[in-house]
Every structure is written in structure tokens, then in C-alpha cells.
mmCIF file of C-alpha atoms in Angstrom:
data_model
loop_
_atom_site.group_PDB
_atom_site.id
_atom_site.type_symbol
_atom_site.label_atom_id
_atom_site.label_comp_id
_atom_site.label_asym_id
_atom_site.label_seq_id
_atom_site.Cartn_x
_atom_site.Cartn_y
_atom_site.Cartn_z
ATOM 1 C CA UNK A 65 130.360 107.104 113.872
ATOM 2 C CA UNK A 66 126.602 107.802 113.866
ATOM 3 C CA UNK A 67 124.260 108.001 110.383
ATOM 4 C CA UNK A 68 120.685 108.317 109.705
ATOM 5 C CA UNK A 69 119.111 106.494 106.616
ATOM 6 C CA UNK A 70 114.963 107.548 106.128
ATOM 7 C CA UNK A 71 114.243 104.620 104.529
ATOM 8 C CA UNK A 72 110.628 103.834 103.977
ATOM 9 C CA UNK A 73 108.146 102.277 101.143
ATOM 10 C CA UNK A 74 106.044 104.733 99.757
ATOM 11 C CA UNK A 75 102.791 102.439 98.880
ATOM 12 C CA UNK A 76 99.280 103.887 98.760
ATOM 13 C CA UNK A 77 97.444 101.120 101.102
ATOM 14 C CA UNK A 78 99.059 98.036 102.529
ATOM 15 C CA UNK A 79 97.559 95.837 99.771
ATOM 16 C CA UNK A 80 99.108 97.529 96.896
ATOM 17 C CA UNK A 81 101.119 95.540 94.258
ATOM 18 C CA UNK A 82 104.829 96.116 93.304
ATOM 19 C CA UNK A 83 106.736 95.218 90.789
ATOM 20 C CA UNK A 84 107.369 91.901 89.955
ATOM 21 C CA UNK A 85 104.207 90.414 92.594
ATOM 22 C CA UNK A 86 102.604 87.835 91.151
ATOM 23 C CA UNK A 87 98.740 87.712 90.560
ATOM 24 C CA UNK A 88 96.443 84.730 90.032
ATOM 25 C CA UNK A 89 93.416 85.206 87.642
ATOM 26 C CA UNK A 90 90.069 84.038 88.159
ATOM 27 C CA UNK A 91 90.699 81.425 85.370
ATOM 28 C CA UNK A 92 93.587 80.012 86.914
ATOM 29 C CA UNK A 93 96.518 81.415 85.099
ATOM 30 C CA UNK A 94 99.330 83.668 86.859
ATOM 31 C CA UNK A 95 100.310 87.128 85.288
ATOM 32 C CA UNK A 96 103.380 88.388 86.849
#
């Protein structure tokens, strides 16, 4: 039995955010 899956990630740029990353603000607090 042989299958193909194309599974891939379709970000702009390696650094882009997804949902549900969390980000810390210059003043300290986190925004998720």
C-alpha cells in the first residue's frame, strides 16, 4: 500500500506568527 500526503506550511517568511504564538511587549506583558 503506497500514499502520498503534500503536506506543507504555507507561511510568508520563516519568522511569521501563527495562531496561538505568544508575543512579549516592550512593557513586559504577554499578548497571546
Amino acid at each position: 500500500v503506497h500514499f502520498i500526503v503534500a503536506a506543507c506550511e504555507n507561511m510568508i517568511s520563516g519568522t511569521g506568527m501563527r495562531p496561538g504564538d505568544i508575543v512579549t511587549a516592550s512593557n513586559g506583558k504577554t499578548i497571546e
